[in-house]
JSON list of C-alpha atoms in Angstrom, two decimals:
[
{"chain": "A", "resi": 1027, "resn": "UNK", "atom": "CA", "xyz": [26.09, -21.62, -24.03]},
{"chain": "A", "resi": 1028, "resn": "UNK", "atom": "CA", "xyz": [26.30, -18.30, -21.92]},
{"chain": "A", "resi": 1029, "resn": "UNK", "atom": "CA", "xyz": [29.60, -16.43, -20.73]},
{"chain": "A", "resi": 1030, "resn": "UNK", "atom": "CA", "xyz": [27.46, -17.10, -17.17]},
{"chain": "A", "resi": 1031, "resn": "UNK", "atom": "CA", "xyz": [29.71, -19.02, -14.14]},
{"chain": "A", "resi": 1032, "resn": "UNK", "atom": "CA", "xyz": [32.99, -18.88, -16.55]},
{"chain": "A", "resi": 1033, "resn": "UNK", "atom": "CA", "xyz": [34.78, -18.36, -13.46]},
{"chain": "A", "resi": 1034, "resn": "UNK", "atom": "CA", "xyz": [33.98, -21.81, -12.34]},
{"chain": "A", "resi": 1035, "resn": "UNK", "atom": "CA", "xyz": [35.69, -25.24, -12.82]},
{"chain": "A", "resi": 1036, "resn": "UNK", "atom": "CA", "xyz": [33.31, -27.47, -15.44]},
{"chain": "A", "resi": 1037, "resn": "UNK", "atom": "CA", "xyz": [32.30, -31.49, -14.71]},
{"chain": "A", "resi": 1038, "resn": "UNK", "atom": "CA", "xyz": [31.06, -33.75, -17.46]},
{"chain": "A", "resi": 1039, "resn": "UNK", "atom": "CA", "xyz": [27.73, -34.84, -16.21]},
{"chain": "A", "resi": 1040, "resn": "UNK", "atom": "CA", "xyz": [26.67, -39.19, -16.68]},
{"chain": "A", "resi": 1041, "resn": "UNK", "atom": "CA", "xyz": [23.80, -41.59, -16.69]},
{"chain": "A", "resi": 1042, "resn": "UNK", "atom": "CA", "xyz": [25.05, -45.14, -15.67]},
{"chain": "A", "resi": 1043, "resn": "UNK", "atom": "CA", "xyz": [22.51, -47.63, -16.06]},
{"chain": "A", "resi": 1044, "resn": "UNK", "atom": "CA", "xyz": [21.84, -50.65, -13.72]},
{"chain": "A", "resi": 1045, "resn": "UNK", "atom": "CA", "xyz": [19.67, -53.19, -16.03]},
{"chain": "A", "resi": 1046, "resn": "UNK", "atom": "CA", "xyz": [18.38, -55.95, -13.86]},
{"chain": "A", "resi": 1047, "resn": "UNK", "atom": "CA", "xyz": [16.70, -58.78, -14.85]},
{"chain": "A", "resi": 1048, "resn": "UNK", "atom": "CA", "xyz": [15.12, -62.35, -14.02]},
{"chain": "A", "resi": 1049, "resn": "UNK", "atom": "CA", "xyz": [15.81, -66.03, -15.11]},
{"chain": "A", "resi": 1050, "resn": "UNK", "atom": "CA", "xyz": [16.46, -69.26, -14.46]},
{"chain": "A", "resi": 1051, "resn": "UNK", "atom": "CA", "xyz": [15.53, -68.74, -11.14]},
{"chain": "A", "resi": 1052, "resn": "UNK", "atom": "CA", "xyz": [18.21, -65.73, -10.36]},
{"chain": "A", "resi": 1053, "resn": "UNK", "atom": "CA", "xyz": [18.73, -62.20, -10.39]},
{"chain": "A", "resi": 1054, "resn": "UNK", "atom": "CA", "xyz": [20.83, -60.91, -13.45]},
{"chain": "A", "resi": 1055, "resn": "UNK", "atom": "CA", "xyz": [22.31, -57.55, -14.07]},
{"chain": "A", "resi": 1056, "resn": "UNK", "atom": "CA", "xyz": [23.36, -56.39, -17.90]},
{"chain": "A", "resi": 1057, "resn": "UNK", "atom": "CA", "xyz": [27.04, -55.95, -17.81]},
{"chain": "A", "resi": 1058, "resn": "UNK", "atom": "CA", "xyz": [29.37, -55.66, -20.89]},
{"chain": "A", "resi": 1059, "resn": "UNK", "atom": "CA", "xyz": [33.28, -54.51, -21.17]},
{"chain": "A", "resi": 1060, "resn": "UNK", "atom": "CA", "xyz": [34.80, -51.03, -21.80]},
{"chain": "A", "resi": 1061, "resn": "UNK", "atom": "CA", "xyz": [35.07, -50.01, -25.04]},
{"chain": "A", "resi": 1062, "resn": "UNK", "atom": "CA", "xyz": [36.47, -46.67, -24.58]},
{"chain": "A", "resi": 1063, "resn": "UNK", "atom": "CA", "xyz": [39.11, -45.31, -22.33]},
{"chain": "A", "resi": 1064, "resn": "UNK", "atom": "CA", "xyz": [40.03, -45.19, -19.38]},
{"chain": "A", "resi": 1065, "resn": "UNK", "atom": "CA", "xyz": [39.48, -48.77, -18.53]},
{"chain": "A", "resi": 1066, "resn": "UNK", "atom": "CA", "xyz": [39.15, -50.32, -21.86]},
{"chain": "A", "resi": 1067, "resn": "UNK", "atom": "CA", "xyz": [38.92, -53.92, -21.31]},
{"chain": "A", "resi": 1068, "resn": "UNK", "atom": "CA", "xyz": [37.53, -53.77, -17.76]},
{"chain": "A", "resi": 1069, "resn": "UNK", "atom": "CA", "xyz": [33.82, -54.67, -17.10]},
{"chain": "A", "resi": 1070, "resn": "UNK", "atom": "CA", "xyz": [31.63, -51.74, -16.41]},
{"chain": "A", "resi": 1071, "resn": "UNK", "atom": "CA", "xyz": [27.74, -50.92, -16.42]},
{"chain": "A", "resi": 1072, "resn": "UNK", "atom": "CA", "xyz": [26.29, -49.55, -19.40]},
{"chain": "A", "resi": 1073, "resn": "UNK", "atom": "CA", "xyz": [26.20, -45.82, -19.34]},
{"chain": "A", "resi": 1074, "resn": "UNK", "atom": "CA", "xyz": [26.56, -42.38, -21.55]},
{"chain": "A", "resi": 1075, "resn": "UNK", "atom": "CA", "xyz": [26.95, -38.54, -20.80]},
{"chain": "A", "resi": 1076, "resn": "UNK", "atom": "CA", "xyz": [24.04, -36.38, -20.75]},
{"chain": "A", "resi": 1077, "resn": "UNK", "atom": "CA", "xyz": [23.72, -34.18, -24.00]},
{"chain": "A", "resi": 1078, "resn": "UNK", "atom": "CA", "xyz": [23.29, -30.19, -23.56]},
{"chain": "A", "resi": 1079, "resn": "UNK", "atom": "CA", "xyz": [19.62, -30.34, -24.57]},
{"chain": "A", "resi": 1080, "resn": "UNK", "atom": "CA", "xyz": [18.10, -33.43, -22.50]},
{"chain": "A", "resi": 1081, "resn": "UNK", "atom": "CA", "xyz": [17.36, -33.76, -18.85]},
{"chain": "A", "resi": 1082, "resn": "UNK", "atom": "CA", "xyz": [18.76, -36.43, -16.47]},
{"chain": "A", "resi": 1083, "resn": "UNK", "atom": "CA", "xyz": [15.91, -38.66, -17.09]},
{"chain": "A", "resi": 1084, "resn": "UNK", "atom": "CA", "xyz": [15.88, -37.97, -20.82]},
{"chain": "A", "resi": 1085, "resn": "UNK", "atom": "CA", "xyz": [19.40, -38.95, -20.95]},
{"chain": "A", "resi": 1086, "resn": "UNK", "atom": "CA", "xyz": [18.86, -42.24, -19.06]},
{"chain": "A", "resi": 1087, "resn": "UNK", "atom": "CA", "xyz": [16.09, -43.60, -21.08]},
{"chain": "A", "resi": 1088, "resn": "UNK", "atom": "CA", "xyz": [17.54, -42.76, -24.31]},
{"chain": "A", "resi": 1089, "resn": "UNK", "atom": "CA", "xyz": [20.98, -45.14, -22.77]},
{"chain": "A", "resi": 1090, "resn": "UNK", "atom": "CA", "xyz": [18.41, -47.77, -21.84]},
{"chain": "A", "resi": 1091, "resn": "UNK", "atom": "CA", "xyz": [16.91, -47.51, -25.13]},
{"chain": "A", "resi": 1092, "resn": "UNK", "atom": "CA", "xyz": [19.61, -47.80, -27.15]},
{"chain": "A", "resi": 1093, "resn": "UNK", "atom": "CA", "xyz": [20.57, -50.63, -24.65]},
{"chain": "A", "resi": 1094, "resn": "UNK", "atom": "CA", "xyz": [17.39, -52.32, -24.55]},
{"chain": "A", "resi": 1095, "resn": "UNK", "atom": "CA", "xyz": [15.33, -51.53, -27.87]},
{"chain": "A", "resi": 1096, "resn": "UNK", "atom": "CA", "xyz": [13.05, -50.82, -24.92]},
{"chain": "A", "resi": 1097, "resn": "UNK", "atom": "CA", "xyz": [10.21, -48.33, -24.36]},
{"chain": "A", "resi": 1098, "resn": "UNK", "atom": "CA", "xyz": [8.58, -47.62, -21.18]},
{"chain": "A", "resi": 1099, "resn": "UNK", "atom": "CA", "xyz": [10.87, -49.67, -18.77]},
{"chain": "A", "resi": 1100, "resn": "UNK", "atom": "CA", "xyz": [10.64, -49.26, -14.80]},
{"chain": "A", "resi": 1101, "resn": "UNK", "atom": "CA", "xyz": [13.43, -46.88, -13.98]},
{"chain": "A", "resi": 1102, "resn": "UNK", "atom": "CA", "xyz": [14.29, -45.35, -10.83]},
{"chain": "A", "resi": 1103, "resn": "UNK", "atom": "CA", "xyz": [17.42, -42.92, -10.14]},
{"chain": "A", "resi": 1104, "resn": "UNK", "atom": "CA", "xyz": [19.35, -44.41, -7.48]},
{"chain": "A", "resi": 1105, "resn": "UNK", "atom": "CA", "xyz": [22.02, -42.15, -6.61]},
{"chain": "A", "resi": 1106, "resn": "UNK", "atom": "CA", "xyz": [24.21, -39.55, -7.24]},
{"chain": "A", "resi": 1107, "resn": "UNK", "atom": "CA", "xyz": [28.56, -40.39, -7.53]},
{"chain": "A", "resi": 1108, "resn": "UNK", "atom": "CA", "xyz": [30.81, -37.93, -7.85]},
{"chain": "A", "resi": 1109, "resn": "UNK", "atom": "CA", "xyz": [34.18, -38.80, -5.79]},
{"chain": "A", "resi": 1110, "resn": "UNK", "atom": "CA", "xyz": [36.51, -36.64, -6.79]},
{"chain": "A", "resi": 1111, "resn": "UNK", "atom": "CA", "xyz": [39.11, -39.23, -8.44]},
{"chain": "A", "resi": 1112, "resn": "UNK", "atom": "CA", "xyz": [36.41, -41.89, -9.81]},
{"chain": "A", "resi": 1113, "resn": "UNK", "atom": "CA", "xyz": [36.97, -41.19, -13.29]},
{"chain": "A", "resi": 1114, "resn": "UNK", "atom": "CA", "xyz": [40.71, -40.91, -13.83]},
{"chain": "A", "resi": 1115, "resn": "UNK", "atom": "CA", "xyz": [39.88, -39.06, -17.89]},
{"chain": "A", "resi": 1116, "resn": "UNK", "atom": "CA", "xyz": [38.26, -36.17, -16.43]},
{"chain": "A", "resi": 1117, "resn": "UNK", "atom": "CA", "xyz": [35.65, -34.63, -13.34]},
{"chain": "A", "resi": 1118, "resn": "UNK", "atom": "CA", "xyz": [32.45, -36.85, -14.29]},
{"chain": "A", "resi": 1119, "resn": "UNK", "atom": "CA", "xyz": [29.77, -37.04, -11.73]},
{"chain": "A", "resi": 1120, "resn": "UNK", "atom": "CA", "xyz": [27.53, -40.06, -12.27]},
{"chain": "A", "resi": 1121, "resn": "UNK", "atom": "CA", "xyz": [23.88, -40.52, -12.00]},
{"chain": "A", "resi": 1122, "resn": "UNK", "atom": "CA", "xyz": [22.57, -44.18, -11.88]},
{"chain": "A", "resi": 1123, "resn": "UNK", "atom": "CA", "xyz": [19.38, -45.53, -12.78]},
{"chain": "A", "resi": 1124, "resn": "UNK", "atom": "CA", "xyz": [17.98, -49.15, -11.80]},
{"chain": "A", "resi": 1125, "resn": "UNK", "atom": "CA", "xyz": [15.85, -50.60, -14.63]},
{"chain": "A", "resi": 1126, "resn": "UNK", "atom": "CA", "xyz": [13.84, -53.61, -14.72]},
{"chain": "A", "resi": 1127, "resn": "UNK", "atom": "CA", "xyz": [12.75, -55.63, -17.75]},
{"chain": "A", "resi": 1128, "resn": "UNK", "atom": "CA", "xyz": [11.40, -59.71, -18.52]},
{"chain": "A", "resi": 1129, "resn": "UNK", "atom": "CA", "xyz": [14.48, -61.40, -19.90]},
{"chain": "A", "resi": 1130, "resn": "UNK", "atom": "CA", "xyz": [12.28, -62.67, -22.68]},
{"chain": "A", "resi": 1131, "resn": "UNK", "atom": "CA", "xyz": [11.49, -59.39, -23.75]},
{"chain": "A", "resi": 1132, "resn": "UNK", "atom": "CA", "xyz": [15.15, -59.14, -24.85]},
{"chain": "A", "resi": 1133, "resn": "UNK", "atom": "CA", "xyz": [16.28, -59.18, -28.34]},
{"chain": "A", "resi": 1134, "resn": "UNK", "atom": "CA", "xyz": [19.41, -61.05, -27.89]},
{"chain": "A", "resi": 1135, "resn": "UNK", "atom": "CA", "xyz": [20.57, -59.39, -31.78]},
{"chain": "A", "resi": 1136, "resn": "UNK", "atom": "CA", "xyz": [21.26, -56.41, -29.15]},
{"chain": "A", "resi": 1137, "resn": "UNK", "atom": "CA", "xyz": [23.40, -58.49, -26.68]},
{"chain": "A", "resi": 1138, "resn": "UNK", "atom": "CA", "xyz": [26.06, -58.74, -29.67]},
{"chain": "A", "resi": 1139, "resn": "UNK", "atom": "CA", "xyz": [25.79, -55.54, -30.94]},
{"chain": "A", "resi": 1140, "resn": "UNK", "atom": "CA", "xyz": [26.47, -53.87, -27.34]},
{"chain": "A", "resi": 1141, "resn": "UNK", "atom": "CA", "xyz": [28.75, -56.77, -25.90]},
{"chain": "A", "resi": 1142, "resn": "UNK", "atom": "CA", "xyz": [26.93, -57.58, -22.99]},
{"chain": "A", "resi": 1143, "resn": "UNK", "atom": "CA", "xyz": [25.24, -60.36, -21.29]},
{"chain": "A", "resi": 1144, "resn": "UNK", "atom": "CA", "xyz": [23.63, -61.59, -18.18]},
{"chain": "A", "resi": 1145, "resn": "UNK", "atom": "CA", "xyz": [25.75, -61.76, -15.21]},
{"chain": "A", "resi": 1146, "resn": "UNK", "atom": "CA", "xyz": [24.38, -63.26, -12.21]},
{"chain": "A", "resi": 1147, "resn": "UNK", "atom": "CA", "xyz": [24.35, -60.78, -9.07]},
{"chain": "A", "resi": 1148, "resn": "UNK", "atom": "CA", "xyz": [26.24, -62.90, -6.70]},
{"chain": "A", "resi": 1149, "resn": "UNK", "atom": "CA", "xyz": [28.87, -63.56, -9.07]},
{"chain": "A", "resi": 1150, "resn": "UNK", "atom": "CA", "xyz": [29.68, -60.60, -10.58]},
{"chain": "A", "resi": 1151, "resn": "UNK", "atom": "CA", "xyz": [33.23, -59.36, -10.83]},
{"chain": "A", "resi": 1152, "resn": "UNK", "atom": "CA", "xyz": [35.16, -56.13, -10.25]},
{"chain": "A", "resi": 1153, "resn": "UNK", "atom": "CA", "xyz": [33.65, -53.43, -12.02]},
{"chain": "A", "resi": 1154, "resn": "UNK", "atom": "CA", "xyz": [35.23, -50.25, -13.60]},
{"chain": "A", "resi": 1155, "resn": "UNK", "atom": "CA", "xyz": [35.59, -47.27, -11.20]},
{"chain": "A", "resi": 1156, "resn": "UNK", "atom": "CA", "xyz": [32.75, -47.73, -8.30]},
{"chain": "A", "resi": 1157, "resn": "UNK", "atom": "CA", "xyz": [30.08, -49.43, -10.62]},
{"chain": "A", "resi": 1158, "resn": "UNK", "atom": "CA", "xyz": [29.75, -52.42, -8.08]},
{"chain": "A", "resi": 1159, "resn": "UNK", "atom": "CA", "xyz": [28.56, -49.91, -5.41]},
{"chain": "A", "resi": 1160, "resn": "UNK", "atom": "CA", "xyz": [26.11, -48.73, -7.79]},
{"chain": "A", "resi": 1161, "resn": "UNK", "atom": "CA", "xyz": [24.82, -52.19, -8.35]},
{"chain": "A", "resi": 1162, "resn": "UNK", "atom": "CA", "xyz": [24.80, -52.88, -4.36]},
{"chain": "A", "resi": 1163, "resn": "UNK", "atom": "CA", "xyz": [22.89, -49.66, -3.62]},
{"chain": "A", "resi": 1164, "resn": "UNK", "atom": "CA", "xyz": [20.48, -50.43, -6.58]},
{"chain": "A", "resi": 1165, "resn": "UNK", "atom": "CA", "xyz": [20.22, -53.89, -4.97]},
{"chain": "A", "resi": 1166, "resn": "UNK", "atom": "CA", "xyz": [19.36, -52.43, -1.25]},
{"chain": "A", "resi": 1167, "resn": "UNK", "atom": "CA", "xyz": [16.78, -50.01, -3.20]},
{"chain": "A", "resi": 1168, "resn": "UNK", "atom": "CA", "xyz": [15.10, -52.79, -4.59]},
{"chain": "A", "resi": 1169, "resn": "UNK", "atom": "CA", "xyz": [14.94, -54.79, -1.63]},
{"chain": "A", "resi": 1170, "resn": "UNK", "atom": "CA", "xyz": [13.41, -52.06, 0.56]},
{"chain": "A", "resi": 1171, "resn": "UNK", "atom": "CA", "xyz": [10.41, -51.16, -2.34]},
{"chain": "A", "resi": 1172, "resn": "UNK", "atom": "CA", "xyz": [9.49, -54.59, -2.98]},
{"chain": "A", "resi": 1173, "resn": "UNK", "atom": "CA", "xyz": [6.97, -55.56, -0.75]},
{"chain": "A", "resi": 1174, "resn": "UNK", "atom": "CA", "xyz": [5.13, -51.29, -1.47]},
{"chain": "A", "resi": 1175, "resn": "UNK", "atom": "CA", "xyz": [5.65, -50.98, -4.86]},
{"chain": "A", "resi": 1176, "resn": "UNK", "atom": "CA", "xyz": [4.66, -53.37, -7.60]},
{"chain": "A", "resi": 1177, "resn": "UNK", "atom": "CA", "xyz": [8.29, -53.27, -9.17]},
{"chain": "A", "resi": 1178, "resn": "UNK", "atom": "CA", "xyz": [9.16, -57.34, -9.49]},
{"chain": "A", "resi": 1179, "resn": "UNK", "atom": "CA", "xyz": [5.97, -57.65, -12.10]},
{"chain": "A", "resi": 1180, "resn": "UNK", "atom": "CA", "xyz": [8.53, -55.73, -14.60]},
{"chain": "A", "resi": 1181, "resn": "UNK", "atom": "CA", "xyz": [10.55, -59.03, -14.24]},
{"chain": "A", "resi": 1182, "resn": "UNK", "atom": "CA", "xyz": [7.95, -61.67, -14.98]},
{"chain": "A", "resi": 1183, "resn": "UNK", "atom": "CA", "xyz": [5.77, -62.27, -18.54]},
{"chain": "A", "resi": 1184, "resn": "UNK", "atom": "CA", "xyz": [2.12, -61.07, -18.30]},
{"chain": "A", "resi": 1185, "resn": "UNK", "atom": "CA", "xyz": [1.51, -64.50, -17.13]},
{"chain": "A", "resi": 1186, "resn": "UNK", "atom": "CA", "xyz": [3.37, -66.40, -14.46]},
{"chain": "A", "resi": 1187, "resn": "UNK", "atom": "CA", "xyz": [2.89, -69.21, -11.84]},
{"chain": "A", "resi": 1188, "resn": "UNK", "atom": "CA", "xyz": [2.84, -68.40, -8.02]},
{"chain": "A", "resi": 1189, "resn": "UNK", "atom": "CA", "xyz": [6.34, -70.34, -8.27]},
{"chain": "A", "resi": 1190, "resn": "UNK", "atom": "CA", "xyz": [7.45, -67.90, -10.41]},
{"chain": "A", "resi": 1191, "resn": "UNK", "atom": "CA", "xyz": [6.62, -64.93, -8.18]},
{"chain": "A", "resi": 1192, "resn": "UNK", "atom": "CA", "xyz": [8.01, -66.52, -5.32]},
{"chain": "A", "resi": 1193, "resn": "UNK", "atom": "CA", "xyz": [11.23, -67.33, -6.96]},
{"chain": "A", "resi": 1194, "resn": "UNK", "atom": "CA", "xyz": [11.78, -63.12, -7.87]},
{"chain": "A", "resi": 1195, "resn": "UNK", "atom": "CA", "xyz": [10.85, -62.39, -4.80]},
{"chain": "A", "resi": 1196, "resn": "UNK", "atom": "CA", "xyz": [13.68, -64.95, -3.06]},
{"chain": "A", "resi": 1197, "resn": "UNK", "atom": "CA", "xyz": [16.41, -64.42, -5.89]},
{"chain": "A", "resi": 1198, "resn": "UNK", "atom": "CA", "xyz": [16.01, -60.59, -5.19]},
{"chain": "A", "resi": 1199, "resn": "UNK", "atom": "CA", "xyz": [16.01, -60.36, -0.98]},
{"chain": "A", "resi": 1200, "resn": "UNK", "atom": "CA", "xyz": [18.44, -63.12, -1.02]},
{"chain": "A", "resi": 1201, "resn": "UNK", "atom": "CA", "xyz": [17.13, -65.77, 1.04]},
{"chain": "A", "resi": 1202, "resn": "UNK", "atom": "CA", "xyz": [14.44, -68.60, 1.23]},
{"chain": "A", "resi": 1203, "resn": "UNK", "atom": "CA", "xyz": [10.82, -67.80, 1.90]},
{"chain": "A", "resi": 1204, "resn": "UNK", "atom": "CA", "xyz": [8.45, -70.39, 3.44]},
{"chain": "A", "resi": 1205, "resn": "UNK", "atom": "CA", "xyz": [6.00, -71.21, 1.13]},
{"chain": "A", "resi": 1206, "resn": "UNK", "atom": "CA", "xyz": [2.62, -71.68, 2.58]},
{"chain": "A", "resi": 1207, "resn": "UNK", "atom": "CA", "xyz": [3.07, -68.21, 4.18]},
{"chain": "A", "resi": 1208, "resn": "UNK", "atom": "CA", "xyz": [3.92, -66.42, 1.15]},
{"chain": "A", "resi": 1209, "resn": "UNK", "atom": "CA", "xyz": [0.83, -67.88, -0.68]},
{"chain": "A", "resi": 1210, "resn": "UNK", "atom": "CA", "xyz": [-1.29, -66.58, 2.13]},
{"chain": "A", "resi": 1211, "resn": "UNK", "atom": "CA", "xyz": [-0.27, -63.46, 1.67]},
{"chain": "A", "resi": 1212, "resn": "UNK", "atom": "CA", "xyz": [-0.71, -63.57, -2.35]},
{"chain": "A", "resi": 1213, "resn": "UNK", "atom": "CA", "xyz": [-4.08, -64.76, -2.21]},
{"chain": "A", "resi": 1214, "resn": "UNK", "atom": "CA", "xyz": [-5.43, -61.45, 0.63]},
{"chain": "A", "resi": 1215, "resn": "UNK", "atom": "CA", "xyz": [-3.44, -59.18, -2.34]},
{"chain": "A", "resi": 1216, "resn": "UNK", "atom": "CA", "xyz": [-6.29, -58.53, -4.51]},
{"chain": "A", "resi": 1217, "resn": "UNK", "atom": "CA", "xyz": [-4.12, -56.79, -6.92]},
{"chain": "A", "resi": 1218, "resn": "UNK", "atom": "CA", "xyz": [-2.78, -60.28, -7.86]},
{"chain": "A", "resi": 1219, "resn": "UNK", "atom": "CA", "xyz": [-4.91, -62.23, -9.45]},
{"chain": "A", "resi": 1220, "resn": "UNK", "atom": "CA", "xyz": [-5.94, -65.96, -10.34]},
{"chain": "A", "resi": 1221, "resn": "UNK", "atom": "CA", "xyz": [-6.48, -66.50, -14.29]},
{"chain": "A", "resi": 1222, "resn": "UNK", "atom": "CA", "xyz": [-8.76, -69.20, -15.42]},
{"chain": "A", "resi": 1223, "resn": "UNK", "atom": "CA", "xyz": [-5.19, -70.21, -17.62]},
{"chain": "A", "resi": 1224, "resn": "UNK", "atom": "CA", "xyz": [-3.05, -73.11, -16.96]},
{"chain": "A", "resi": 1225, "resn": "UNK", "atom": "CA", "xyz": [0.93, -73.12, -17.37]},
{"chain": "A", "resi": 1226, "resn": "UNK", "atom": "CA", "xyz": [1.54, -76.52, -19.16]},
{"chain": "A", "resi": 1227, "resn": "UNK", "atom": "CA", "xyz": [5.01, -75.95, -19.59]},
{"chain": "A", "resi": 1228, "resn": "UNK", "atom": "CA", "xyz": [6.79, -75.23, -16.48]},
{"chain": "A", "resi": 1229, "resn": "UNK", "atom": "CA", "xyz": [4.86, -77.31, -14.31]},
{"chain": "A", "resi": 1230, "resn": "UNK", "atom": "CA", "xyz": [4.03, -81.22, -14.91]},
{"chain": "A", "resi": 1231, "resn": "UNK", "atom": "CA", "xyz": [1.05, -80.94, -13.12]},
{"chain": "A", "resi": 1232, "resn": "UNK", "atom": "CA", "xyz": [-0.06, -77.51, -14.29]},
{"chain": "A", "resi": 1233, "resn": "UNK", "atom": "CA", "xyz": [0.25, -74.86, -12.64]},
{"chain": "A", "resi": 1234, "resn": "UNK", "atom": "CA", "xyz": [-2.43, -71.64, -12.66]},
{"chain": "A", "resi": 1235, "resn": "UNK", "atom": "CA", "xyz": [-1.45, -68.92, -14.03]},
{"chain": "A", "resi": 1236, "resn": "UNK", "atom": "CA", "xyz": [-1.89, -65.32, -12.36]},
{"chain": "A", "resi": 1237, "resn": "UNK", "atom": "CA", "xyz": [-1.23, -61.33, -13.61]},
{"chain": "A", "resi": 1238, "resn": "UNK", "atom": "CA", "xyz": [-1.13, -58.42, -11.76]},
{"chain": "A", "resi": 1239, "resn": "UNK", "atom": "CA", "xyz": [-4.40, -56.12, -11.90]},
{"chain": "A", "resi": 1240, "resn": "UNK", "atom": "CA", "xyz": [-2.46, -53.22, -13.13]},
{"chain": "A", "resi": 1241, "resn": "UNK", "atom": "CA", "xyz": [-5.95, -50.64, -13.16]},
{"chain": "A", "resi": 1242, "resn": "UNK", "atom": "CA", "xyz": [-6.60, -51.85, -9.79]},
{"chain": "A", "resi": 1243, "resn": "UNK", "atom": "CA", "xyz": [-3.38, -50.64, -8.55]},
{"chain": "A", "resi": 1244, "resn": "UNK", "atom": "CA", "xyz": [-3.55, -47.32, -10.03]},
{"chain": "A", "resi": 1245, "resn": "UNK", "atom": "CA", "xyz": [-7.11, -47.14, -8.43]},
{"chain": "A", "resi": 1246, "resn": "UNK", "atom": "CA", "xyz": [-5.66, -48.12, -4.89]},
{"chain": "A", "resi": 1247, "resn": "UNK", "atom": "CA", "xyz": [-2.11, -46.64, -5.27]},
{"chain": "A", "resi": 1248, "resn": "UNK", "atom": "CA", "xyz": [-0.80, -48.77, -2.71]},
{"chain": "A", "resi": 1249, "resn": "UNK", "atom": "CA", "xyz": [0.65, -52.03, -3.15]},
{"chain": "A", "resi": 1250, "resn": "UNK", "atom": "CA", "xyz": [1.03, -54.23, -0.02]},
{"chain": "A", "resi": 1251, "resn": "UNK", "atom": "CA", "xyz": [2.72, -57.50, 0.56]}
]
């Protein structure tokens, strides 16, 4: 460190970490409780300060890793928070990310070790300092990329059922969509495609199976739905 700016009141700098994910039909966002103080005890996102030698994004996939066990998520920087009494230790300005990973993908060995588990979005309680504002604006950012970018995909295995889709899709804008019309609009999208696979497990009568065309995205760069 340089003599440069000592003039100058410091901040701690932080990565907070909004981990959603998808099953049983809803929405789910990794929350655990405080382990540290101030606010030991309370529930609270999953987060970490930024070390002298890494970058914001450096600092919030190494949190998501050590989270996770997870390489390579989708991760998106949703805002900035830096009220000046939101931390009641010290000056922290926060920096959250939204992440999306497949349940499944999960090693549940790391659910124990960091405390957490799934908490549905509609029922999830007060959260240390402004974390539930976090999780509301990473909610409204998700709901205003999902029908350009191909974001929900990160939610679902390789493999899924037109059900399936439609069932992200729903449990992340909130509300029911009519069926026949959303099918017509998956079958013009021909970025999603039909396997020659049928889901035998899920559905009684079985189901096909589809996958997103992940080269044929990156050859378009648009995604439409």
């Amino acid at each position: 460190m340089t003599a440069f700016y000592a003039e100058h009141n410091k901040a701690f700098v932080a990565v907070d970490c909004i981990v959603f994910g998808f099953d049983e039909k809803k929405l789910k966002v990794l929350l655990g409780k405080r382990r540290m103080d101030p606010g030991r005890g309370e529930w609270s996102l999953y987060g970490g300060f930024v070390d002298e030698n890494e970058s914001l994004d450096e600092a919030a996939n190494r949190v998501l890793n050590e989270l996770t066990g997870l390489k390579h998520l989708y991760m998106k920087q949703v805002a900035a928070f830096g009220a000046i009494d939101r931390d009641p230790g010290e000056r922290v300005i926060s920096i959250a990310y939204c992440a999306l990973i497949n349940v499944k993908d999960y090693n549940e060995r790391l659910l124990k070790e960091h405390e957490v588990e799934w908490v549905e979005v509609d029922k999830i309680p007060t959260l240390y300092s402004d974390h539930n504002m976090m999780v509301k604006k990473a909610l409204t950012l998700l709901r205003k990329r999902i029908n350009s970018e191909p974001l929900i995909f990160n939610l679902l295995p390789k493999l899924f059922t037109l059900t399936q889709l439609q069932s992200v899709y729903e449990a992340i804008l909130g509300e029911v969509i009519d069926k026949r019309n959303f099918r017509k609009r998956i079958k013009a999208n021909d970025m999603i495609e039909k396997t020659e696979l049928i889901d035998k497990y899920s559905s009684k009568r079985g189901a096909a199976l589809y996958r997103f065309n992940k080269k044929m995205y990156q050859e378009e760069s648009s995604f439409k739905l």
